[in-house]
Coordinates of C-alpha atoms in Angstrom, one line a residue:
X165 CA 90.8 9.2 5.1
X166 CA 87.9 7.6 3.4
X167 CA 86.6 6.2 6.7
X168 CA 86.8 9.7 8.2
X169 CA 84.8 11.1 5.2
X170 CA 82.0 8.7 6.1
X171 CA 82.1 9.3 9.8
X172 CA 82.0 13.1 9.6
X173 CA 78.4 13.4 8.5
X174 CA 77.4 10.7 11.0
X175 CA 79.0 12.6 13.9
X176 CA 77.4 15.8 12.8
X177 CA 74.0 14.1 12.7
X178 CA 74.5 12.6 16.2
X179 CA 75.5 16.0 17.6
X180 CA 72.3 17.5 16.1
X181 CA 70.2 14.8 17.6
X182 CA 71.8 15.0 21.0
X183 CA 71.8 18.8 21.1
X184 CA 69.1 20.5 23.3
X185 CA 66.1 21.2 21.3
X186 CA 63.2 23.5 22.1
X187 CA 59.8 22.4 20.8
X188 CA 56.8 24.7 21.0
X189 CA 54.3 22.1 22.1
X190 CA 50.6 22.1 21.4
X191 CA 49.6 23.9 24.6
X192 CA 52.1 26.7 24.1
X193 CA 50.9 27.0 20.5
X194 CA 47.3 27.3 21.6
X195 CA 48.1 29.8 24.3
X196 CA 50.0 32.0 21.8
X197 CA 47.2 31.7 19.2
X198 CA 44.5 32.8 21.7
X199 CA 46.7 35.3 23.4
X200 CA 45.7 34.0 26.9
X201 CA 46.5 31.4 29.5
X202 CA 43.4 29.6 30.7
X203 CA 43.8 29.2 34.5
X204 CA 41.6 27.2 36.8
X205 CA 41.1 28.7 40.2
X206 CA 39.0 28.1 43.3
X207 CA 35.4 29.3 43.9
X208 CA 37.0 31.9 46.3
X209 CA 39.6 31.3 49.0
X210 CA 40.9 34.7 50.4
X211 CA 44.6 35.1 49.9
X212 CA 44.9 32.2 47.4
X213 CA 42.4 32.9 44.7
X214 CA 39.4 35.2 45.0
X215 CA 37.8 38.0 42.9
X216 CA 37.5 41.6 44.1
X217 CA 34.4 43.7 43.8
X218 CA 35.1 44.3 40.1
X219 CA 35.7 40.6 39.3
X220 CA 39.4 40.9 39.1
X221 CA 41.2 37.8 40.5
X222 CA 43.9 38.1 43.1
X223 CA 45.9 35.7 45.3
X224 CA 48.8 33.4 45.8
X225 CA 47.6 30.8 43.3
X226 CA 46.6 33.5 40.9
X227 CA 50.0 35.0 40.8
X228 CA 51.6 31.8 39.5
X229 CA 49.2 31.9 36.5
X230 CA 50.1 35.6 36.0
X231 CA 53.8 34.7 36.1
X232 CA 53.4 32.1 33.4
X233 CA 51.5 34.6 31.2
X234 CA 54.3 37.1 31.7
X235 CA 57.0 34.5 30.8
X236 CA 55.1 33.2 27.8
X237 CA 53.1 36.2 26.5
X238 CA 55.0 39.1 28.1
X239 CA 51.9 40.3 29.9
X240 CA 50.6 39.0 33.3
X241 CA 47.1 40.2 32.6
X242 CA 46.6 37.9 29.6
X243 CA 44.9 35.2 31.8
X244 CA 41.4 34.0 31.7
X245 CA 40.2 32.6 35.0
X246 CA 37.7 29.7 35.4
X247 CA 36.3 29.3 38.9
X248 CA 36.1 25.5 39.8
X249 CA 34.9 23.6 42.8
X250 CA 36.6 20.4 43.9
X251 CA 34.5 18.1 41.7
X252 CA 35.0 20.2 38.6
X253 CA 38.7 21.0 38.7
X254 CA 40.3 17.8 37.3
X255 CA 37.7 17.4 34.5
X256 CA 38.3 20.9 33.4
X257 CA 42.0 20.2 33.1
X258 CA 41.6 16.8 31.5
X259 CA 39.1 18.2 28.9
X260 CA 41.4 21.1 27.8
X261 CA 39.1 23.8 29.3
X262 CA 42.1 25.1 31.2
X263 CA 45.8 25.1 30.7
X264 CA 46.9 25.3 34.4
X265 CA 45.0 24.2 37.5
X266 CA 46.3 26.6 40.2
X267 CA 43.7 25.9 42.9
X268 CA 45.0 24.8 46.4
X269 CA 45.2 21.2 45.2
X270 CA 47.2 18.6 47.1
X271 CA 49.8 16.4 45.2
X272 CA 49.0 12.8 45.9
X273 CA 50.0 9.5 44.3
X274 CA 46.4 8.7 43.2
X275 CA 46.0 12.1 41.5
X276 CA 49.4 12.0 39.9
X277 CA 49.1 8.4 38.6
X278 CA 45.5 8.1 37.6
X279 CA 44.0 11.4 36.5
X280 CA 46.1 12.2 33.4
X281 CA 47.8 15.2 34.9
X282 CA 51.2 16.3 36.2
X283 CA 51.9 18.3 39.3
X284 CA 54.5 20.9 38.4
X285 CA 56.0 22.0 41.7
X286 CA 55.1 22.5 45.4
X287 CA 54.2 26.1 45.9
X288 CA 52.7 25.8 49.4
X289 CA 53.4 23.2 52.1
X290 CA 50.3 22.8 54.2
X291 CA 48.5 20.4 56.5
X292 CA 44.9 19.6 57.3
X293 CA 43.5 21.1 60.5
X294 CA 40.2 22.0 62.3
X295 CA 38.4 25.2 63.0
X296 CA 36.0 25.1 66.0
X297 CA 33.9 27.5 67.9
X298 CA 35.7 28.8 71.0
X299 CA 32.7 28.2 73.2
X300 CA 33.0 24.5 72.8
X301 CA 36.3 24.7 74.7
X302 CA 37.9 22.0 72.5
X303 CA 41.7 22.1 72.6
X304 CA 42.6 19.0 70.4
X305 CA 41.1 17.2 67.5
X306 CA 41.0 14.1 69.6
X307 CA 38.3 15.7 71.7
X308 CA 36.0 15.7 68.6
X309 CA 34.6 12.2 69.5
X310 CA 31.2 11.6 67.8
X311 CA 31.2 15.2 66.6
X312 CA 29.7 16.4 63.4
X313 CA 32.4 17.8 61.2
X314 CA 31.7 19.8 58.0
X315 CA 33.9 18.9 55.1
X316 CA 34.0 19.5 51.3
X317 CA 33.1 16.6 49.1
X318 CA 35.6 15.1 46.5
X319 CA 38.7 16.2 48.4
X320 CA 41.6 14.5 50.1
X321 CA 40.3 16.4 53.2
X322 CA 37.2 14.1 53.3
X323 CA 39.4 11.0 53.0
X324 CA 41.9 12.2 55.6
X325 CA 39.0 12.9 58.0
X326 CA 37.7 9.4 57.7
X327 CA 41.1 7.9 58.2
X328 CA 41.8 10.1 61.3
X329 CA 38.5 9.2 62.8
X330 CA 39.0 5.5 62.2
X331 CA 42.6 5.4 63.4
X332 CA 41.7 7.3 66.7
X333 CA 38.2 5.6 67.2
X334 CA 36.5 9.0 67.3
X335 CA 33.3 8.1 65.5
X336 CA 33.3 11.5 63.7
X337 CA 30.2 12.1 61.6
X338 CA 31.1 14.0 58.4
X339 CA 28.6 16.6 57.1
X340 CA 29.5 16.8 53.4
X341 CA 29.0 19.8 51.2
X342 CA 29.7 20.3 47.5
X343 CA 31.4 23.7 47.9
X344 CA 33.9 25.2 50.2
X345 CA 31.6 28.1 51.1
X346 CA 28.7 25.9 52.0
X347 CA 30.9 24.0 54.5
X348 CA 32.1 27.0 56.5
X349 CA 28.7 28.7 56.4
X350 CA 27.3 25.5 58.0
X351 CA 29.9 25.8 60.8
X352 CA 28.9 29.4 61.4
X353 CA 25.2 28.4 61.4
X354 CA 25.9 25.8 64.1
X355 CA 25.2 22.7 61.9
X356 CA 28.5 21.1 62.9
X357 CA 31.0 21.3 65.7
X358 CA 34.0 21.8 63.5
X359 CA 35.1 22.5 59.9
X360 CA 38.1 20.7 58.5
X361 CA 40.3 21.9 55.6
X362 CA 43.9 22.8 54.9
X363 CA 45.1 25.0 57.7
X364 CA 45.8 27.9 55.4
X365 CA 42.2 27.8 54.1
X366 CA 41.0 27.7 57.7
X367 CA 43.0 30.8 58.6
X368 CA 41.5 32.5 55.6
X369 CA 38.0 31.5 56.7
X370 CA 38.5 32.6 60.3
X371 CA 40.0 36.0 59.3
X372 CA 37.8 36.9 56.3
X373 CA 34.5 35.0 56.7
X374 CA 33.7 34.5 60.3
X375 CA 31.1 36.9 61.8
X376 CA 33.6 37.4 64.7
X377 CA 37.0 35.8 64.2
X378 CA 37.7 35.7 68.0
X379 CA 34.8 33.3 68.4
X380 CA 36.6 30.6 66.5
X381 CA 39.9 28.7 67.2
X382 CA 42.3 26.9 64.9
X383 CA 43.2 23.6 66.7
X384 CA 47.0 22.9 66.8
X385 CA 46.6 19.4 65.3
X386 CA 47.6 18.8 61.7
X387 CA 46.4 15.4 60.5
X388 CA 48.0 15.2 57.1
X389 CA 50.7 16.4 54.7
X390 CA 49.2 18.7 52.0
X391 CA 51.8 19.7 49.4
X392 CA 49.9 22.2 47.2
X393 CA 50.8 23.2 43.7
X394 CA 49.7 23.8 40.1
X395 CA 49.0 20.9 37.8
X396 CA 49.0 20.6 34.0
X397 CA 47.6 18.1 31.6
X398 CA 49.7 15.0 30.9
X399 CA 51.0 14.5 27.4
X400 CA 52.6 17.9 26.7
X401 CA 56.1 17.8 28.3
X402 CA 57.0 21.2 26.8
X403 CA 54.1 23.0 28.6
X404 CA 54.9 21.0 31.8
X405 CA 58.5 22.3 31.6
X406 CA 57.4 25.9 31.1
X407 CA 55.0 26.0 34.1
X408 CA 57.4 24.0 36.3
X409 CA 60.5 26.1 35.6
X410 CA 58.6 29.4 35.9
X411 CA 57.8 28.4 39.5
X412 CA 61.4 27.3 40.2
X413 CA 62.6 30.6 38.6
X414 CA 60.5 32.7 41.0
X415 CA 61.9 30.7 44.0
X416 CA 65.5 31.0 42.7
X417 CA 65.0 34.7 42.2
X418 CA 64.2 35.1 45.9
X419 CA 67.3 33.0 46.7
X420 CA 69.5 35.4 44.6
X421 CA 67.9 38.5 46.0
X422 CA 66.1 39.5 42.7
X423 CA 62.9 41.4 43.4
X424 CA 60.2 43.1 41.5
X425 CA 61.7 46.5 42.5
X426 CA 65.3 45.7 41.6
X427 CA 64.9 43.5 38.6
X428 CA 66.0 46.2 36.2
X429 CA 69.1 47.0 38.3
X430 CA 70.0 43.3 38.5
X431 CA 70.4 43.2 34.7
X432 CA 73.7 44.8 35.3
X433 CA 75.0 42.1 37.7
X434 CA 78.2 40.3 36.9
X435 CA 77.0 37.2 38.7
X436 CA 76.5 34.4 36.1
X437 CA 73.5 32.9 38.0
X438 CA 71.7 36.3 38.1
X439 CA 72.6 36.9 34.4
X440 CA 70.9 33.6 33.5
X441 CA 67.7 34.7 35.2
X442 CA 67.7 38.2 33.9
X443 CA 68.4 37.2 30.3
X444 CA 71.7 39.0 30.1
X445 CA 73.9 35.9 30.0
X446 CA 73.3 32.3 29.0
X447 CA 70.0 31.9 27.1
X448 CA 67.8 29.4 29.0
X449 CA 64.6 30.6 27.4
X450 CA 65.4 28.8 24.1
X451 CA 65.3 25.5 25.8
X452 CA 61.6 26.2 26.7
X453 CA 60.6 27.8 23.5
X454 CA 60.5 31.2 25.2
X455 CA 62.6 34.4 24.8
X456 CA 65.8 35.1 26.7
X457 CA 64.1 37.4 29.2
X458 CA 61.4 35.0 30.3
X459 CA 62.3 35.0 34.0
X460 CA 62.9 38.8 34.1
X461 CA 59.4 39.3 32.7
X462 CA 57.8 36.9 35.3
X463 CA 59.7 38.6 38.3
X464 CA 58.9 42.1 37.0
X465 CA 55.3 41.2 36.8
X466 CA 54.6 39.5 40.1
X467 CA 57.9 39.6 42.2
X468 CA 59.8 36.6 43.5
X469 CA 58.3 33.7 45.4
X470 CA 58.8 35.4 48.8
X471 CA 57.1 38.6 47.6
X472 CA 54.2 36.5 46.3
X473 CA 53.9 34.8 49.7
X474 CA 54.1 37.8 51.9
X475 CA 51.8 40.0 49.7
X476 CA 49.0 37.4 49.5
X477 CA 49.1 35.2 52.6
X478 CA 52.1 36.4 54.8
X479 CA 52.9 39.3 56.9
X480 CA 51.7 42.0 54.4
X481 CA 48.3 40.3 54.0
X482 CA 45.3 40.1 56.2
X483 CA 45.9 36.4 56.8
X484 CA 49.4 36.9 58.2
X485 CA 50.3 33.2 57.9
X486 CA 53.8 32.4 59.1
X487 CA 56.2 31.4 56.4
X488 CA 57.2 28.3 58.3
X489 CA 58.1 25.3 56.1
X490 CA 57.6 27.6 53.1
X491 CA 60.8 29.4 53.7
X492 CA 63.7 28.7 51.3
X493 CA 65.9 25.8 52.1
X494 CA 68.8 28.1 53.1
X495 CA 66.5 29.9 55.7
X496 CA 65.3 26.8 57.5
X497 CA 62.4 25.9 55.2
X498 CA 61.7 23.2 52.6
X499 CA 61.5 25.2 49.4
X500 CA 64.4 24.0 47.3
X501 CA 64.4 25.1 43.6
X502 CA 66.6 23.2 41.1
X503 CA 69.2 25.5 39.6
X504 CA 68.3 27.6 36.5
X505 CA 71.3 26.7 34.2

């Protein structure tokens, strides 16, 4: 009896220590205090992140920042956008200027291991390609021997181009520019025979920026893997979890058939998985320091992952990019969200 009296408090203490705990985290505290999520975006990539005539930002990458703002602050418009070129983006995140870098950035070992950041999830599966003038009658990247190829500095694109040229003995001469815009404008001005970037960006350039889109061809070659996704600063695991699980929740919402239009109706579902997402069943928000309806707020604000894709870069957009590998795993794609439970 006496032994049990000593053990009881110890057991209670152990249970308290082992029980799931939600910690606000310094980034979440800062976001709530300022009432805004600071989001780093591109200098303008149509379909992914670009401002309209009134300066309001739209796009695939933008919508993930809006979803986080909805989940954390209850309002998708509580986002301040910082336009960053390739050289500026990591410094802005490291210095605390931004809370999320959502800017068509590839997840690589070097970046993950040496820049003091964490990639949260893959939001777009891409690959590096080439855009060339149709008049050159080039059908393959291997025909670009000794060609001048425009490329943006400080990117994996620049390194991949050098590797591809060396591996295939092409003698490609890179024409390097600090900004994305300067590179494709140089192509249109005839300063290089090709422009290389992620294939999604090239489709955006061809459809939105070219004087006459039919004058340019996207070559079929993909010379790299480019898993794109938002990154956060290393050292705040709580904020890392919030951003990561917001993305996964949008993907799982698509898997469960929850949309921006039917989210209210789905609150009445008897399916436990849907109840967890809609905040009517098990409370997953408390594990992240958020309220019970965090996923509902995100989906209601921007729609599920498929809606974000189709609206910005897919069939409902001007880019009309095929879903391809970015389909859900149960529809022949590679998007596979961990379960929300």
